[in-house]
PDB file of N, CA and C in Angstrom:
ATOM      1  N   ASP N   1       9.447   4.693  -8.130  1.00 77.00           N
ATOM      2  CA  ASP N   1       9.190   5.333  -6.780  1.00 77.00           C
ATOM      3  C   ASP N   1       7.701   4.263  -6.126  1.00 77.00           C
ATOM      4  N   LEU N   2       7.864   4.484  -4.869  1.00 83.00           N
ATOM      5  CA  LEU N   2       6.900   3.462  -4.300  1.00 83.00           C
ATOM      6  C   LEU N   2       6.148   4.417  -3.233  1.00 83.00           C
ATOM      7  N   VAL N   3       4.901   3.977  -3.022  1.00 89.00           N
ATOM      8  CA  VAL N   3       4.054   4.575  -1.976  1.00 89.00           C
ATOM      9  C   VAL N   3       3.902   3.572  -1.046  1.00 89.00           C
ATOM     10  N   LEU N   4       3.992   3.734   0.171  1.00 88.00           N
ATOM     11  CA  LEU N   4       3.590   3.046   1.393  1.00 88.00           C
ATOM     12  C   LEU N   4       2.465   3.520   1.959  1.00 88.00           C
ATOM     13  N   LEU N   5       1.094   2.992   1.845  1.00 90.00           N
ATOM     14  CA  LEU N   5       0.033   3.799   2.334  1.00 90.00           C
ATOM     15  C   LEU N   5      -0.633   2.909   3.458  1.00 90.00           C
ATOM     16  N   ASP N   6      -1.087   3.526   4.476  1.00 89.00           N
ATOM     17  CA  ASP N   6      -1.616   3.050   5.555  1.00 89.00           C
ATOM     18  C   ASP N   6      -3.038   2.978   5.385  1.00 89.00           C
ATOM     19  N   HIS N   7      -3.899   1.959   5.773  1.00 87.00           N
ATOM     20  CA  HIS N   7      -5.088   1.708   5.420  1.00 87.00           C
ATOM     21  C   HIS N   7      -5.938   2.653   6.371  1.00 87.00           C
ATOM     22  N   SER N   8      -5.594   2.893   7.563  1.00 85.00           N
ATOM     23  CA  SER N   8      -6.345   3.641   8.591  1.00 85.00           C
ATOM     24  C   SER N   8      -5.434   4.947   9.039  1.00 85.00           C
ATOM     25  N   LEU N   9      -6.085   5.935   8.307  1.00 86.00           N
ATOM     26  CA  LEU N   9      -5.580   7.292   8.425  1.00 86.00           C
ATOM     27  C   LEU N   9      -6.791   8.082   9.455  1.00 86.00           C
ATOM     28  N   ALA N  10      -6.334   9.299   9.886  1.00 86.00           N
ATOM     29  CA  ALA N  10      -7.134  10.101  10.849  1.00 86.00           C
ATOM     30  C   ALA N  10      -8.365  10.663  10.145  1.00 86.00           C
ATOM     31  N   ASP N  11      -8.097  11.236   8.847  1.00 90.00           N
ATOM     32  CA  ASP N  11      -9.278  11.869   8.292  1.00 90.00           C
ATOM     33  C   ASP N  11      -9.758  11.370   7.113  1.00 90.00           C
ATOM     34  N   MET N  12      -9.162  10.240   6.702  1.00 89.00           N
ATOM     35  CA  MET N  12      -9.804   9.572   5.457  1.00 89.00           C
ATOM     36  C   MET N  12      -9.243   8.271   5.602  1.00 89.00           C
ATOM     37  N   THR N  13      -9.703   7.256   4.735  1.00 88.00           N
ATOM     38  CA  THR N  13      -9.126   6.044   4.585  1.00 88.00           C
ATOM     39  C   THR N  13      -8.093   5.956   3.442  1.00 88.00           C
ATOM     40  N   GLY N  14      -7.152   4.962   3.498  1.00 90.00           N
ATOM     41  CA  GLY N  14      -6.105   4.869   2.662  1.00 90.00           C
ATOM     42  C   GLY N  14      -6.705   4.715   1.046  1.00 90.00           C
ATOM     43  N   LEU N  15      -7.727   3.948   1.006  1.00 91.00           N
ATOM     44  CA  LEU N  15      -8.571   3.887  -0.308  1.00 91.00           C
ATOM     45  C   LEU N  15      -8.980   5.282  -0.826  1.00 91.00           C
ATOM     46  N   ASP N  16      -9.342   6.096   0.081  1.00 93.00           N
ATOM     47  CA  ASP N  16      -9.694   7.579  -0.480  1.00 93.00           C
ATOM     48  C   ASP N  16      -8.329   8.282  -1.019  1.00 93.00           C
ATOM     49  N   VAL N  17      -7.201   8.019  -0.564  1.00 94.00           N
ATOM     50  CA  VAL N  17      -5.999   8.407  -0.988  1.00 94.00           C
ATOM     51  C   VAL N  17      -5.599   7.861  -2.107  1.00 94.00           C
ATOM     52  N   LEU N  18      -5.555   6.710  -2.137  1.00 94.00           N
ATOM     53  CA  LEU N  18      -5.295   5.844  -3.364  1.00 94.00           C
ATOM     54  C   LEU N  18      -6.153   6.461  -4.557  1.00 94.00           C
ATOM     55  N   LYS N  19      -7.459   6.677  -4.490  1.00 94.00           N
ATOM     56  CA  LYS N  19      -8.255   7.041  -5.406  1.00 94.00           C
ATOM     57  C   LYS N  19      -7.546   8.806  -5.792  1.00 94.00           C
ATOM     58  N   CYS N  20      -7.292   9.350  -4.986  1.00 95.00           N
ATOM     59  CA  CYS N  20      -6.417  10.743  -5.313  1.00 95.00           C
ATOM     60  C   CYS N  20      -5.345  10.319  -6.149  1.00 95.00           C
ATOM     61  N   ILE N  21      -4.448   9.337  -5.712  1.00 95.00           N
ATOM     62  CA  ILE N  21      -3.119   9.162  -6.435  1.00 95.00           C
ATOM     63  C   ILE N  21      -3.402   8.671  -7.792  1.00 95.00           C
ATOM     64  N   ARG N  22      -4.468   7.930  -7.956  1.00 94.00           N
ATOM     65  CA  ARG N  22      -4.812   7.370  -9.194  1.00 94.00           C
ATOM     66  C   ARG N  22      -5.663   8.304 -10.158  1.00 94.00           C
ATOM     67  N   ASP N  23      -6.151   9.233  -9.577  1.00 95.00           N
ATOM     68  CA  ASP N  23      -6.856  10.329 -10.478  1.00 95.00           C
ATOM     69  C   ASP N  23      -6.052  11.537 -11.035  1.00 95.00           C
ATOM     70  N   ASN N  24      -4.663  11.482 -10.205  1.00 95.00           N
ATOM     71  CA  ASN N  24      -3.937  12.621 -10.705  1.00 95.00           C
ATOM     72  C   ASN N  24      -2.867  12.030 -11.738  1.00 95.00           C
ATOM     73  N   PRO N  25      -2.819  12.678 -12.962  1.00 95.00           N
ATOM     74  CA  PRO N  25      -1.937  12.230 -14.035  1.00 95.00           C
ATOM     75  C   PRO N  25      -0.476  12.193 -13.538  1.00 95.00           C
ATOM     76  N   ASP N  26       0.030  13.040 -12.692  1.00 94.00           N
ATOM     77  CA  ASP N  26       1.324  13.107 -12.098  1.00 94.00           C
ATOM     78  C   ASP N  26       1.744  11.777 -11.486  1.00 94.00           C
ATOM     79  N   SER N  27       0.411  11.159 -10.889  1.00 93.00           N
ATOM     80  CA  SER N  27       0.972  10.050  -9.809  1.00 93.00           C
ATOM     81  C   SER N  27       0.362   8.834  -9.985  1.00 93.00           C
ATOM     82  N   HIS N  28      -0.549   8.819 -11.013  1.00 91.00           N
ATOM     83  CA  HIS N  28      -1.373   7.625 -11.281  1.00 91.00           C
ATOM     84  C   HIS N  28      -0.605   6.249 -11.504  1.00 91.00           C
ATOM     85  N   ARG N  29       0.591   6.355 -11.933  1.00 89.00           N
ATOM     86  CA  ARG N  29       1.146   5.164 -12.231  1.00 89.00           C
ATOM     87  C   ARG N  29       2.188   4.805 -11.101  1.00 89.00           C
ATOM     88  N   LEU N  30       2.309   5.393 -10.078  1.00 89.00           N
ATOM     89  CA  LEU N  30       3.043   5.056  -8.920  1.00 89.00           C
ATOM     90  C   LEU N  30       2.574   3.668  -8.397  1.00 89.00           C
ATOM     91  N   SER N  31       3.738   2.791  -7.772  1.00 86.00           N
ATOM     92  CA  SER N  31       3.401   1.714  -7.304  1.00 86.00           C
ATOM     93  C   SER N  31       2.987   1.819  -5.783  1.00 86.00           C
ATOM     94  N   VAL N  32       1.926   1.237  -5.480  1.00 89.00           N
ATOM     95  CA  VAL N  32       1.410   1.452  -3.922  1.00 89.00           C
ATOM     96  C   VAL N  32       1.224   0.304  -3.281  1.00 89.00           C
ATOM     97  N   VAL N  33       1.808   0.159  -2.202  1.00 86.00           N
ATOM     98  CA  VAL N  33       1.844  -0.893  -1.286  1.00 86.00           C
ATOM     99  C   VAL N  33       0.833  -0.708  -0.017  1.00 86.00           C
ATOM    100  N   VAL N  34      -0.262  -1.104   0.486  1.00 87.00           N
ATOM    101  CA  VAL N  34      -1.136  -0.852   1.538  1.00 87.00           C
ATOM    102  C   VAL N  34      -0.743  -1.683   2.568  1.00 87.00           C
ATOM    103  N   PHE N  35      -0.700  -1.002   3.738  1.00 84.00           N
ATOM    104  CA  PHE N  35      -0.632  -1.998   4.788  1.00 84.00           C
ATOM    105  C   PHE N  35      -1.586  -1.735   5.619  1.00 84.00           C
ATOM    106  N   SER N  36      -2.006  -2.642   6.580  1.00 84.00           N
ATOM    107  CA  SER N  36      -3.229  -2.519   7.401  1.00 84.00           C
ATOM    108  C   SER N  36      -3.085  -3.585   8.605  1.00 84.00           C
ATOM    109  N   ALA N  37      -3.625  -2.979   9.976  1.00 79.00           N
ATOM    110  CA  ALA N  37      -3.620  -3.876  10.979  1.00 79.00           C
ATOM    111  C   ALA N  37      -4.603  -4.879  10.798  1.00 79.00           C
ATOM    112  N   ARG N  38      -5.852  -4.721  10.045  1.00 72.00           N
ATOM    113  CA  ARG N  38      -6.749  -5.529   9.904  1.00 72.00           C
ATOM    114  C   ARG N  38      -6.644  -6.464   8.748  1.00 72.00           C
ATOM    115  N   HIS N  39      -7.016  -7.764   8.542  1.00 69.00           N
ATOM    116  CA  HIS N  39      -7.017  -8.532   7.538  1.00 69.00           C
ATOM    117  C   HIS N  39      -8.521  -8.827   7.035  1.00 69.00           C
ATOM    118  N   VAL N  40      -8.886  -7.821   5.961  1.00 70.00           N
ATOM    119  CA  VAL N  40     -10.317  -8.077   5.909  1.00 70.00           C
ATOM    120  C   VAL N  40     -10.356  -8.310   4.377  1.00 70.00           C
ATOM    121  N   LEU N  41     -10.983  -9.283   3.736  1.00 71.00           N
ATOM    122  CA  LEU N  41     -10.765  -9.586   2.271  1.00 71.00           C
ATOM    123  C   LEU N  41     -11.478  -8.465   1.530  1.00 71.00           C
ATOM    124  N   GLU N  42     -12.629  -8.124   1.856  1.00 77.00           N
ATOM    125  CA  GLU N  42     -13.220  -6.941   1.583  1.00 77.00           C
ATOM    126  C   GLU N  42     -12.373  -5.704   1.202  1.00 77.00           C
ATOM    127  N   ASP N  43     -11.794  -5.307   1.955  1.00 79.00           N
ATOM    128  CA  ASP N  43     -10.766  -4.224   2.069  1.00 79.00           C
ATOM    129  C   ASP N  43      -9.624  -4.390   0.999  1.00 79.00           C
ATOM    130  N   ARG N  44      -8.945  -5.607   0.861  1.00 83.00           N
ATOM    131  CA  ARG N  44      -8.121  -5.980  -0.094  1.00 83.00           C
ATOM    132  C   ARG N  44      -8.718  -5.917  -1.551  1.00 83.00           C
ATOM    133  N   GLU N  45     -10.040  -6.586  -1.673  1.00 86.00           N
ATOM    134  CA  GLU N  45     -10.505  -6.433  -2.831  1.00 86.00           C
ATOM    135  C   GLU N  45     -10.725  -5.084  -3.649  1.00 86.00           C
ATOM    136  N   LYS N  46     -11.069  -4.182  -2.456  1.00 88.00           N
ATOM    137  CA  LYS N  46     -11.330  -2.734  -2.995  1.00 88.00           C
ATOM    138  C   LYS N  46     -10.096  -2.173  -3.366  1.00 88.00           C
ATOM    139  N   TYR N  47      -9.001  -2.368  -2.882  1.00 88.00           N
ATOM    140  CA  TYR N  47      -7.821  -1.723  -3.224  1.00 88.00           C
ATOM    141  C   TYR N  47      -7.270  -2.339  -4.401  1.00 88.00           C
ATOM    142  N   ASP N  48      -7.391  -3.767  -4.739  1.00 89.00           N
ATOM    143  CA  ASP N  48      -7.023  -4.360  -5.924  1.00 89.00           C
ATOM    144  C   ASP N  48      -7.854  -3.701  -7.156  1.00 89.00           C
ATOM    145  N   LEU N  49      -9.047  -3.268  -6.924  1.00 90.00           N
ATOM    146  CA  LEU N  49      -9.536  -2.706  -8.151  1.00 90.00           C
ATOM    147  C   LEU N  49      -8.889  -1.352  -8.438  1.00 90.00           C
ATOM    148  N   PHE N  50      -8.133  -0.730  -7.577  1.00 88.00           N
ATOM    149  CA  PHE N  50      -7.293   0.528  -7.900  1.00 88.00           C
ATOM    150  C   PHE N  50      -5.941   0.117  -8.370  1.00 88.00           C
ATOM    151  N   GLY N  51      -5.615  -1.055  -8.480  1.00 86.00           N
ATOM    152  CA  GLY N  51      -4.177  -1.638  -9.193  1.00 86.00           C
ATOM    153  C   GLY N  51      -3.052  -1.319  -7.994  1.00 86.00           C
ATOM    154  N   VAL N  52      -3.414  -1.830  -6.734  1.00 89.00           N
ATOM    155  CA  VAL N  52      -2.351  -1.513  -5.794  1.00 89.00           C
ATOM    156  C   VAL N  52      -1.204  -2.943  -6.140  1.00 89.00           C
ATOM    157  N   SER N  53      -0.031  -2.496  -5.862  1.00 84.00           N
ATOM    158  CA  SER N  53       0.863  -3.484  -6.151  1.00 84.00           C
ATOM    159  C   SER N  53       1.230  -4.517  -4.994  1.00 84.00           C
ATOM    160  N   GLY N  54       0.495  -4.215  -3.821  1.00 82.00           N
ATOM    161  CA  GLY N  54       0.486  -5.297  -2.705  1.00 82.00           C
ATOM    162  C   GLY N  54      -0.017  -4.811  -1.541  1.00 82.00           C
ATOM    163  N   PHE N  55      -0.640  -5.575  -0.834  1.00 82.00           N
ATOM    164  CA  PHE N  55      -1.529  -5.338   0.532  1.00 82.00           C
ATOM    165  C   PHE N  55      -0.794  -6.182   1.566  1.00 82.00           C
ATOM    166  N   VAL N  56      -0.297  -5.517   2.584  1.00 82.00           N
ATOM    167  CA  VAL N  56       0.611  -6.053   3.721  1.00 82.00           C
ATOM    168  C   VAL N  56      -0.294  -6.098   4.911  1.00 82.00           C
ATOM    169  N   ILE N  57      -0.294  -7.097   5.655  1.00 80.00           N
ATOM    170  CA  ILE N  57      -0.870  -7.081   7.129  1.00 80.00           C
ATOM    171  C   ILE N  57       0.490  -6.689   8.080  1.00 80.00           C
ATOM    172  N   LYS N  58       0.114  -5.585   8.843  1.00 77.00           N
ATOM    173  CA  LYS N  58       1.162  -5.084   9.464  1.00 77.00           C
ATOM    174  C   LYS N  58       1.764  -6.123  10.491  1.00 77.00           C
ATOM    175  N   PRO N  59       2.999  -6.459  10.485  1.00 71.00           N
ATOM    176  CA  PRO N  59       3.410  -7.346  11.317  1.00 71.00           C
ATOM    177  C   PRO N  59       4.152  -6.707  12.611  1.00 71.00           C
ATOM    178  N   ASP N  60       4.598  -7.434  13.503  1.00 69.00           N
ATOM    179  CA  ASP N  60       5.008  -6.826  14.846  1.00 69.00           C
ATOM    180  C   ASP N  60       6.581  -6.306  14.469  1.00 69.00           C
ATOM    181  N   ASP N  61       7.075  -7.228  13.597  1.00 76.00           N
ATOM    182  CA  ASP N  61       8.723  -6.959  13.480  1.00 76.00           C
ATOM    183  C   ASP N  61       8.947  -6.123  12.303  1.00 76.00           C
ATOM    184  N   PRO N  62       9.696  -4.904  12.320  1.00 78.00           N
ATOM    185  CA  PRO N  62       9.902  -4.279  11.168  1.00 78.00           C
ATOM    186  C   PRO N  62      10.547  -4.793  10.148  1.00 78.00           C
ATOM    187  N   ASP N  63      11.327  -5.835  10.593  1.00 80.00           N
ATOM    188  CA  ASP N  63      12.245  -6.680   9.221  1.00 80.00           C
ATOM    189  C   ASP N  63      11.057  -7.413   8.507  1.00 80.00           C
ATOM    190  N   ASP N  64      10.078  -8.052   9.294  1.00 74.00           N
ATOM    191  CA  ASP N  64       9.040  -8.758   8.540  1.00 74.00           C
ATOM    192  C   ASP N  64       8.304  -7.977   7.481  1.00 74.00           C
ATOM    193  N   PHE N  65       8.092  -6.799   8.022  1.00 74.00           N
ATOM    194  CA  PHE N  65       7.446  -5.730   6.890  1.00 74.00           C
ATOM    195  C   PHE N  65       8.463  -5.421   5.858  1.00 74.00           C
ATOM    196  N   GLN N  66       9.476  -5.276   6.134  1.00 78.00           N
ATOM    197  CA  GLN N  66      10.689  -4.816   4.998  1.00 78.00           C
ATOM    198  C   GLN N  66      10.451  -6.229   3.930  1.00 78.00           C
ATOM    199  N   ASP N  67      10.580  -7.247   4.621  1.00 78.00           N
ATOM    200  CA  ASP N  67      10.525  -8.684   3.792  1.00 78.00           C
ATOM    201  C   ASP N  67       9.496  -8.635   3.026  1.00 78.00           C
ATOM    202  N   ALA N  68       8.198  -8.289   3.537  1.00 73.00           N
ATOM    203  CA  ALA N  68       6.901  -8.465   2.577  1.00 73.00           C
ATOM    204  C   ALA N  68       6.963  -7.520   1.445  1.00 73.00           C
ATOM    205  N   VAL N  69       7.685  -6.177   1.723  1.00 74.00           N
ATOM    206  CA  VAL N  69       7.685  -5.167   0.642  1.00 74.00           C
ATOM    207  C   VAL N  69       8.555  -5.830  -0.223  1.00 74.00           C
ATOM    208  N   PHE N  70       9.867  -6.226   0.227  1.00 78.00           N
ATOM    209  CA  PHE N  70      10.641  -6.892  -0.962  1.00 78.00           C
ATOM    210  C   PHE N  70      10.004  -7.877  -1.947  1.00 78.00           C
ATOM    211  N   GLU N  71       9.304  -8.773  -1.331  1.00 77.00           N
ATOM    212  CA  GLU N  71       8.584  -9.691  -1.887  1.00 77.00           C
ATOM    213  C   GLU N  71       7.644  -9.166  -2.822  1.00 77.00           C
ATOM    214  N   ILE N  72       7.023  -8.183  -2.616  1.00 72.00           N
ATOM    215  CA  ILE N  72       6.154  -7.254  -3.529  1.00 72.00           C
ATOM    216  C   ILE N  72       6.728  -6.811  -4.862  1.00 72.00           C
ATOM    217  N   VAL N  73       7.786  -5.881  -4.377  1.00 72.00           N
ATOM    218  CA  VAL N  73       8.265  -5.190  -5.674  1.00 72.00           C
ATOM    219  C   VAL N  73       9.507  -5.455  -5.870  1.00 72.00           C
ATOM    220  N   GLY N  74      10.082  -6.580  -5.331  1.00 71.00           N
ATOM    221  CA  GLY N  74      11.503  -6.801  -5.818  1.00 71.00           C
ATOM    222  C   GLY N  74      12.690  -6.524  -4.783  1.00 71.00           C
ATOM    223  N   ALA N  75      13.462  -7.408  -4.616  1.00 51.00           N
ATOM    224  CA  ALA N  75      14.652  -6.833  -3.590  1.00 51.00           C
ATOM    225  C   ALA N  75      15.613  -6.141  -4.110  1.00 51.00           C
ATOM    226  N   HIS N  76      15.633  -5.921  -5.562  1.00 49.00           N
ATOM    227  CA  HIS N  76      16.480  -5.213  -6.118  1.00 49.00           C
ATOM    228  C   HIS N  76      16.589  -3.477  -5.824  1.00 49.00           C
ATOM    229  N   LEU N  77      15.104  -3.319  -5.353  1.00 58.00           N
ATOM    230  CA  LEU N  77      15.256  -1.910  -4.851  1.00 58.00           C
ATOM    231  C   LEU N  77      15.736  -1.389  -3.469  1.00 58.00           C
ATOM    232  N   SER N  78      16.389  -0.159  -3.548  1.00 59.00           N
ATOM    233  CA  SER N  78      17.052   0.166  -2.238  1.00 59.00           C
ATOM    234  C   SER N  78      15.964   1.033  -1.582  1.00 59.00           C
ATOM    235  N   ILE N  79      15.805   0.844  -0.198  1.00 58.00           N
ATOM    236  CA  ILE N  79      14.947   1.506   0.527  1.00 58.00           C
ATOM    237  C   ILE N  79      15.378   2.462   1.481  1.00 58.00           C
ATOM    238  N   LYS N  80      15.003   3.833   1.137  1.00 58.00           N
ATOM    239  CA  LYS N  80      15.633   4.912   1.988  1.00 58.00           C
ATOM    240  C   LYS N  80      14.205   5.752   2.739  1.00 58.00           C
ATOM    241  N   ALA N  81      14.575   5.965   3.974  1.00 56.00           N
ATOM    242  CA  ALA N  81      13.628   6.823   4.500  1.00 56.00           C
ATOM    243  C   ALA N  81      13.388   8.079   4.086  1.00 56.00           C
ATOM    244  N   VAL N  82      12.230   8.696   4.128  1.00 51.00           N
ATOM    245  CA  VAL N  82      12.032  10.283   3.866  1.00 51.00           C
ATOM    246  C   VAL N  82      11.426  10.738   4.653  1.00 51.00           C
TER     247      VAL N  82
END
């Protein structure tokens, strides 16, 4: 399983959500790829402390986003929308 987590959410940050994921014994081992419109090294370092699988800057083209995710988690995965 893979979680695609947006950094900028309405009521909390992606980092807050990631902390909840890592604190929950049922989800703490999930692979998490964070995506953000901002490229701030400090943000990335904070996420790295919680063991994210990758950090992707939002591209303009959805194919570029898919390519970035494949590069991080491996092209052997099939992606299906939920």
